[in-house]
Tab-separated table of C-alpha atoms in Angstrom:
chain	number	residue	atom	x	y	z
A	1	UNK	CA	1.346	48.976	47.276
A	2	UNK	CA	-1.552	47.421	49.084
A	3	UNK	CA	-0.153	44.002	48.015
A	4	UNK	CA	2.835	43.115	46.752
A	5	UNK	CA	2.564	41.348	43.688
A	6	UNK	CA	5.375	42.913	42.023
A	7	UNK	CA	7.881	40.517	39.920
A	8	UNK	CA	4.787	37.904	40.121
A	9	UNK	CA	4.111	36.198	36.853
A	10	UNK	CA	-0.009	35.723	36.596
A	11	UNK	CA	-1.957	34.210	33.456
A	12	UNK	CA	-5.062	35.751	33.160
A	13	UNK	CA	-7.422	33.696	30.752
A	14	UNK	CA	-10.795	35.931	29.701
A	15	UNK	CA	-8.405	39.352	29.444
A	16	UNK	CA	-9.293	40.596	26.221
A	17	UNK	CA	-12.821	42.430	27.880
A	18	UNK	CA	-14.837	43.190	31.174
A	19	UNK	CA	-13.427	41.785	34.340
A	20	UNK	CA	-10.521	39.865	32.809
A	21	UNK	CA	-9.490	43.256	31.209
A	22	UNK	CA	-9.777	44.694	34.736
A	23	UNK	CA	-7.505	41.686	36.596
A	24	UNK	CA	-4.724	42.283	33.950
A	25	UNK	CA	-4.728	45.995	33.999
A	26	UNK	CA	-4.018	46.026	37.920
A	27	UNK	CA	-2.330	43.449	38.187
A	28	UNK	CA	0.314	45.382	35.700
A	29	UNK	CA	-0.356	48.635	37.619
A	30	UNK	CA	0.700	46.744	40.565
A	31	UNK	CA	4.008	45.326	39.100
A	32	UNK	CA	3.018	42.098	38.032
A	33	UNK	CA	3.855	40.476	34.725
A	34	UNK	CA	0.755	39.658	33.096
A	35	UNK	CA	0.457	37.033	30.298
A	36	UNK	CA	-3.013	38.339	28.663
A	37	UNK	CA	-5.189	35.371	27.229
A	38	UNK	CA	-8.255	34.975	25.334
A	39	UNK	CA	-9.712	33.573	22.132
A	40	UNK	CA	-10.264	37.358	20.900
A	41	UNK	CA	-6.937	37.603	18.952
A	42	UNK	CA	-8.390	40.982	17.930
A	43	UNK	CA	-10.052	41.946	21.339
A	44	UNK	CA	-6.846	40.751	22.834
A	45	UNK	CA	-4.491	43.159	20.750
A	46	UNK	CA	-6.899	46.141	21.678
A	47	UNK	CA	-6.551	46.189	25.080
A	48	UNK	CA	-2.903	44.953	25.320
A	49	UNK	CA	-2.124	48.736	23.536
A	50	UNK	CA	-4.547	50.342	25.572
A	51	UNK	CA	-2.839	48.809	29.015
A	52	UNK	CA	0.387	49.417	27.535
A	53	UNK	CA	-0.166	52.775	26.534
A	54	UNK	CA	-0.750	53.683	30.588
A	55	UNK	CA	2.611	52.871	31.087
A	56	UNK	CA	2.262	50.445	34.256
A	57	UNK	CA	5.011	49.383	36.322
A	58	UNK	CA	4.251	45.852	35.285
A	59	UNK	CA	3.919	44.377	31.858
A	60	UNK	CA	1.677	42.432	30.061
A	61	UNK	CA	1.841	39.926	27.082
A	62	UNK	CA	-0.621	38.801	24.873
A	63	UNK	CA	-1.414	34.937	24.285
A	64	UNK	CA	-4.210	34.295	22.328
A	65	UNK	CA	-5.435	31.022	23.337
A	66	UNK	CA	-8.562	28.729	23.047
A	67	UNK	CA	-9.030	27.781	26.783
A	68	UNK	CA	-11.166	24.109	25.524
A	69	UNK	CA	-8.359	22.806	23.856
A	70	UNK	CA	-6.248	21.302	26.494
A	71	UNK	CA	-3.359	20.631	24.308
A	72	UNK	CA	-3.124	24.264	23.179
A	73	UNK	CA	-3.418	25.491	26.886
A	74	UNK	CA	-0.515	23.745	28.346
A	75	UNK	CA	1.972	24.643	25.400
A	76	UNK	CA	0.848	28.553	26.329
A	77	UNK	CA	1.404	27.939	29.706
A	78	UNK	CA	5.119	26.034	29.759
A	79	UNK	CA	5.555	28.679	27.187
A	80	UNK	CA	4.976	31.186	29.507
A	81	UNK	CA	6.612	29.837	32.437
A	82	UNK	CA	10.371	29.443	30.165
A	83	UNK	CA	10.221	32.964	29.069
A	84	UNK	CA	9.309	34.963	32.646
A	85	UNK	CA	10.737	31.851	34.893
A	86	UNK	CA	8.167	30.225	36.112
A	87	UNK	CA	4.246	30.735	36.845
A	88	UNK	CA	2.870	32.277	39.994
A	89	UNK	CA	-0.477	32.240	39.348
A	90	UNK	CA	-3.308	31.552	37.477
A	91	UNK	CA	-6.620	33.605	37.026
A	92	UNK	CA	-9.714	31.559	34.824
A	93	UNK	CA	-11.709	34.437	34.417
A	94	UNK	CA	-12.697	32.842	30.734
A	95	UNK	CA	-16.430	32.404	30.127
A	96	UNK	CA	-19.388	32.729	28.178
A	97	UNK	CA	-23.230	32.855	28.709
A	98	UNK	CA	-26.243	31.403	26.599
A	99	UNK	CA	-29.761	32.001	27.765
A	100	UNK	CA	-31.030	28.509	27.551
A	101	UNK	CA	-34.815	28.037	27.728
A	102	UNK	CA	-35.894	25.935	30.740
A	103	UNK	CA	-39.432	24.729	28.709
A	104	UNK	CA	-37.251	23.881	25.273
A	105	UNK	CA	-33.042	23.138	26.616
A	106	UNK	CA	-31.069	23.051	23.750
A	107	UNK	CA	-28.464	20.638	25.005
A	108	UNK	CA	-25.612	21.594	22.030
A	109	UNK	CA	-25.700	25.105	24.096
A	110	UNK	CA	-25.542	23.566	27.468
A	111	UNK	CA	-22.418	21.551	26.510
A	112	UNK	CA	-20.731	24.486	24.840
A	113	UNK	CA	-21.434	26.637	28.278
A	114	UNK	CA	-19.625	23.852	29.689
A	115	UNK	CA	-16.965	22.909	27.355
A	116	UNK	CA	-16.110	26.835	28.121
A	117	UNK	CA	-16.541	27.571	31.786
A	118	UNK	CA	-15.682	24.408	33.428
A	119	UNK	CA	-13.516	22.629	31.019
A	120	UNK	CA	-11.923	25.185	29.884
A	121	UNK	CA	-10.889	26.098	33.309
A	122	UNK	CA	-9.987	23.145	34.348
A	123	UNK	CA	-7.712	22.891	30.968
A	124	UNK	CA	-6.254	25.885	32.545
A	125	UNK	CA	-5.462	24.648	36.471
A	126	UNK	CA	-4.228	21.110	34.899
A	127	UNK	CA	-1.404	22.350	32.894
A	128	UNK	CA	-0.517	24.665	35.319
A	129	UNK	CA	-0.047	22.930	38.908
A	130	UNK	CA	3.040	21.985	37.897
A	131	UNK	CA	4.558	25.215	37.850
A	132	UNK	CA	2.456	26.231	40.579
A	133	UNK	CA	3.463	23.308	42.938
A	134	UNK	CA	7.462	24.972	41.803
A	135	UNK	CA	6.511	28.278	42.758
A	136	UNK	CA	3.918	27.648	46.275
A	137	UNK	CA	1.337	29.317	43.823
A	138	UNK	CA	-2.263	30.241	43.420
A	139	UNK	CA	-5.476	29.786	41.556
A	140	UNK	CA	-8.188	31.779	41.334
A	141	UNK	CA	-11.078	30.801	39.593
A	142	UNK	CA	-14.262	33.066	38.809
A	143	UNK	CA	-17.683	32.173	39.025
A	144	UNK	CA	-21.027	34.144	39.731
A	145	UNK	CA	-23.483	35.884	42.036
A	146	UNK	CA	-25.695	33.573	40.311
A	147	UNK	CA	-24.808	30.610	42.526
A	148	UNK	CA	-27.129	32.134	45.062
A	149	UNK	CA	-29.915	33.838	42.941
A	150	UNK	CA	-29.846	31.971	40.259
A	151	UNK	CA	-32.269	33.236	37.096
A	152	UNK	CA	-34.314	30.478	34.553
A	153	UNK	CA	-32.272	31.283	31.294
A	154	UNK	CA	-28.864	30.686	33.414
A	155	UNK	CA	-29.382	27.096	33.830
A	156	UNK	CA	-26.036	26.008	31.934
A	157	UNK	CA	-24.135	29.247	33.181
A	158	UNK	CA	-24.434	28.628	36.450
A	159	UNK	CA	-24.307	25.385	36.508
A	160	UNK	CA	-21.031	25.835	35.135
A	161	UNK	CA	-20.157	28.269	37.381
A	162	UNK	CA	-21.387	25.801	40.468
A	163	UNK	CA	-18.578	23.187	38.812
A	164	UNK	CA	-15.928	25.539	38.961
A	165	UNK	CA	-16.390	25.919	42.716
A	166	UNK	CA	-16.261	22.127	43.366
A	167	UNK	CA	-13.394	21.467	41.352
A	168	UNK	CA	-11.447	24.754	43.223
A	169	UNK	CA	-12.762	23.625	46.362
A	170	UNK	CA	-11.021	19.977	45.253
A	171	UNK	CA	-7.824	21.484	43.895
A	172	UNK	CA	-7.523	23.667	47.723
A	173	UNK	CA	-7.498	20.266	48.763
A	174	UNK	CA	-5.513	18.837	47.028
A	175	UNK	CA	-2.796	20.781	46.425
A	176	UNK	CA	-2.296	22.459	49.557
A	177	UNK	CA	-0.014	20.184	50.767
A	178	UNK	CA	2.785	21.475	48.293
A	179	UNK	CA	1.890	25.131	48.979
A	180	UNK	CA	-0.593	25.852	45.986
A	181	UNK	CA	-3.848	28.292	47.259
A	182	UNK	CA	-7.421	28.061	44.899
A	183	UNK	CA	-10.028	30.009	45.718
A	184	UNK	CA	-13.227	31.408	43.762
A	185	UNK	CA	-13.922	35.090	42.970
A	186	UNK	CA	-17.904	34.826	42.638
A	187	UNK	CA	-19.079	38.758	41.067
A	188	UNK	CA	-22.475	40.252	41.175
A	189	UNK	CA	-23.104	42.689	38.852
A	190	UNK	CA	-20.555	44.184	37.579
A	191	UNK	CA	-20.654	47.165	34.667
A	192	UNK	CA	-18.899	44.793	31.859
A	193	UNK	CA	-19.654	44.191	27.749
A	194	UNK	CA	-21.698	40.506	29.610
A	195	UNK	CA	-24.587	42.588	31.127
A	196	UNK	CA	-24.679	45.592	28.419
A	197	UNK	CA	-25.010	43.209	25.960
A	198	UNK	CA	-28.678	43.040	25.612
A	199	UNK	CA	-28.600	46.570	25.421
A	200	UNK	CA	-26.022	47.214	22.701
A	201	UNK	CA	-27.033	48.574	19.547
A	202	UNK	CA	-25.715	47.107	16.319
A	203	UNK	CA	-23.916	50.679	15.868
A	204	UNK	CA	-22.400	49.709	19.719
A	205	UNK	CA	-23.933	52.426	21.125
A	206	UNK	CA	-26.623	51.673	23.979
A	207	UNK	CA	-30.134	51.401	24.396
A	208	UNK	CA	-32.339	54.064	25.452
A	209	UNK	CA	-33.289	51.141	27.878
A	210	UNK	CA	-30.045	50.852	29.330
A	211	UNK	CA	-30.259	53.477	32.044
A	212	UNK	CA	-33.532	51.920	33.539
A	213	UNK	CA	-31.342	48.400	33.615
A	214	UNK	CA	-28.519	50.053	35.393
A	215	UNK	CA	-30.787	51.014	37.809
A	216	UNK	CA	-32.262	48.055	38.485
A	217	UNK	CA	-29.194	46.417	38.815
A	218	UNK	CA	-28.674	49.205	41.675
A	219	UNK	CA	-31.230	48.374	43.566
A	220	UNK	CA	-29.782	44.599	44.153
A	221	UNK	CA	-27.314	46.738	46.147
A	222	UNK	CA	-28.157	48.092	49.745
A	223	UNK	CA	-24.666	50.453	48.534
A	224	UNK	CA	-27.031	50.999	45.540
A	225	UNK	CA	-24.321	50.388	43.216
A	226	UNK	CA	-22.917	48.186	40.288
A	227	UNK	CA	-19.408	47.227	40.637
A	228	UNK	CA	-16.548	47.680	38.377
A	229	UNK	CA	-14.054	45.475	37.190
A	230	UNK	CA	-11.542	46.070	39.317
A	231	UNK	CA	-13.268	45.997	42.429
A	232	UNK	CA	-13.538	42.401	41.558
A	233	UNK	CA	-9.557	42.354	40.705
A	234	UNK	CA	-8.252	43.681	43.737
A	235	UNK	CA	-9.729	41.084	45.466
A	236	UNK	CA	-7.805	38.929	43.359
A	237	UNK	CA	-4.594	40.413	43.725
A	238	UNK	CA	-4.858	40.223	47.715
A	239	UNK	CA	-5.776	36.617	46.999
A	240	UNK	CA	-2.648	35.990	44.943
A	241	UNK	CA	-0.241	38.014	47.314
A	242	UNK	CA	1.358	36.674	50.625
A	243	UNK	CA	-1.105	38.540	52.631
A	244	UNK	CA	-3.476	35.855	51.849
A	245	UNK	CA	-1.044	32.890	52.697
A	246	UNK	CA	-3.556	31.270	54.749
A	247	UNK	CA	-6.611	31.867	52.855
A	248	UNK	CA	-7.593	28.303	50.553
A	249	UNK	CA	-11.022	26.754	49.081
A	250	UNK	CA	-12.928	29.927	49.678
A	251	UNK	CA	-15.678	31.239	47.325
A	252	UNK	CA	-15.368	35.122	48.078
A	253	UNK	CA	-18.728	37.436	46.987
A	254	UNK	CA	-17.405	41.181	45.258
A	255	UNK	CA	-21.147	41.687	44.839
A	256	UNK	CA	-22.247	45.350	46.735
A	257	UNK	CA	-24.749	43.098	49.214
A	258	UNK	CA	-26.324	41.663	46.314
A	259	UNK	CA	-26.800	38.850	48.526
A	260	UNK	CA	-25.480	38.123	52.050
A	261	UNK	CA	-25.198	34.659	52.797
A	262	UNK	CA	-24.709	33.318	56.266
C-alpha cells in the first residue's frame, strides 16, 4: 500500500457519483471502511453493488443522508462512529452547481448552492469533530479549480467553494491543537457526470459535441489531459494517512497544470 489507511473508518458525503464515487472506491481498495453518503438513495445503492461486487479489501456502507439538515447529519455520523468504533475521517465531497446569470441572479439558486456546498459541509465537520478530536482525525473538504479561473455562470458555485476553504482553513486552526488535520482537495477538470452533463442526451448517451468539449478541456492541461476521479482520491487518502501528519490548512490543486499558482 502506498498509504496505509487500512482499518480507518472515513465518511464520504457526495459518494453516490463522480469523484465521491472515486474517494469511496479506493479508499475500500485500500482497506478502509467506507460509510457511503449521499441524498441519491437510488444512486447510492448503485454504486455500493458495483464497489462491492470488486471485492475490495475494505468495505463500504451506504447512508443515505441529506447533508443541509444538520440534525439528520450528526445522527448518521454518531451512528456511524458506534457501529465501526469511532470516526477517522471525514471527506465533504457533497455539492451541486447552478449556472446563475450574472445580468439576472436568481438569489433562491444562490442560497440553495450554498445551503449545499458550504452548509452542508459544515453540517458535516460540526457533528463530526467530536469523534475526530477522539481519534487525532482528519477533514478533507473539496472545492474547485474554479477558485482561480473562475467562469460568469459559477458565481454561487464558487463562491461556495471559496467558503469551504475559509472555514477548513479555520477548522486547521482550530482544531489542531487536539490532533485533528483539514485540508481542501480543489479539482480541475475531472471526467465526472458534473461536466458531461451539458452533453448528456435524455436517452444518457452523449452528444456528438462531447468529444470537441473533452478536448477543450485538454488543452487547459500542459499534460493535455482531464483527470479522473481517483487521481483526485489518492490525494485524499495520502491526506488522511499518517504520511501526511504534518500537513494542515492546505488547499491542494489535482488539476493537470490547469493553473499553477505561485
Amino acid at each position: 500500500m502506498a498509504f496505509n489507511v487500512a482499518e480507518r473508518v472515513v465518511f464520504v458525503t457526495g459518494a453516490a457519483s463522480g469523484i465521491g464515487a472515486g474517494i469511496a472506491e479506493v479508499f475500500a481498495r485500500e482497506g478502509a471502511t467506507v460509510i457511503a453518503a449521499d441524498l441519491s438513495a437510488e444512486g447510492l445503492d448503485a454504486e455500493i453493488r458495483r464497489v462491492r461486487a470488486l471485492n475490495l479489501t475494505g468495505t463500504v456502507h451506504a447512508a443515505p443522508l441529506d447533508v443541509t439538515d444538520a440534525a439528520a447529519v450528526e445522527r448518521a455520523l454518531d451512528a456511524a462512529a458506534a457501529e465501526f468504533g469511532g470516526i477517522d475521517a471525514v471527506i465533504n465531497s457533497a455539492g451541486i452547481f447552478i449556472d446563475i446569470d450574472p445580468y439576472d441572479i436568481n438569489t433562491d439558486a444562490v442560497r440553495k448552492v450554498m445551503e449545499v456546498n458550504y452548509f452542508g459541509t459544515l453540517n458535516v465537520c460540526r457533528a463530526a469533530t467530536k469523534h475526530l478530536i477522539s481519534r487525532r482525525g482528519s477533514i478533507v473538504n473539496l472545492a474547485t479549480g474554479g477558485l482561480d479561473r473562475p467562469l460568469p455562470a459559477q458565481l454561487a458555485y464558487v463562491a461556495s467553494k471559496a467558503a469551504v476553504v475559509e472555514l477548513t482553513r479555520s477548522l486547521a486552526l482550530a482544531l489542531g491543537r487536539d490532533g485533528v488535520r483539514a485540508n481542501v482537495v480543489a479539482p480541475g477538470y475531472i471526467d465526472t457526470p458534473m461536466i458531461r452533463r451539458n452533453h448528456t442526451l435524455p436517452s444518457g448517451e452523449l452528444s456528438t459535441e462531447w468529444e470537441e468539449q473533452l478536448e477543450t478541456y485538454r488543452s487547459y492541461s500542459p499534460l493535455h489531459m482531464v483527470g479522473q476521479p481517483e487521481d483526485v482520491a489518492w490525494l485524499i487518502v495520502y491526506l488522511v494517512s499518517d504520511e501526511a501528519k504534518f500537513v494542515t490548512g492546505q488547499t491542494f490543486r489535482p488539476n493537470g497544470g490547469f493553473v499553477v499558482p505561485r
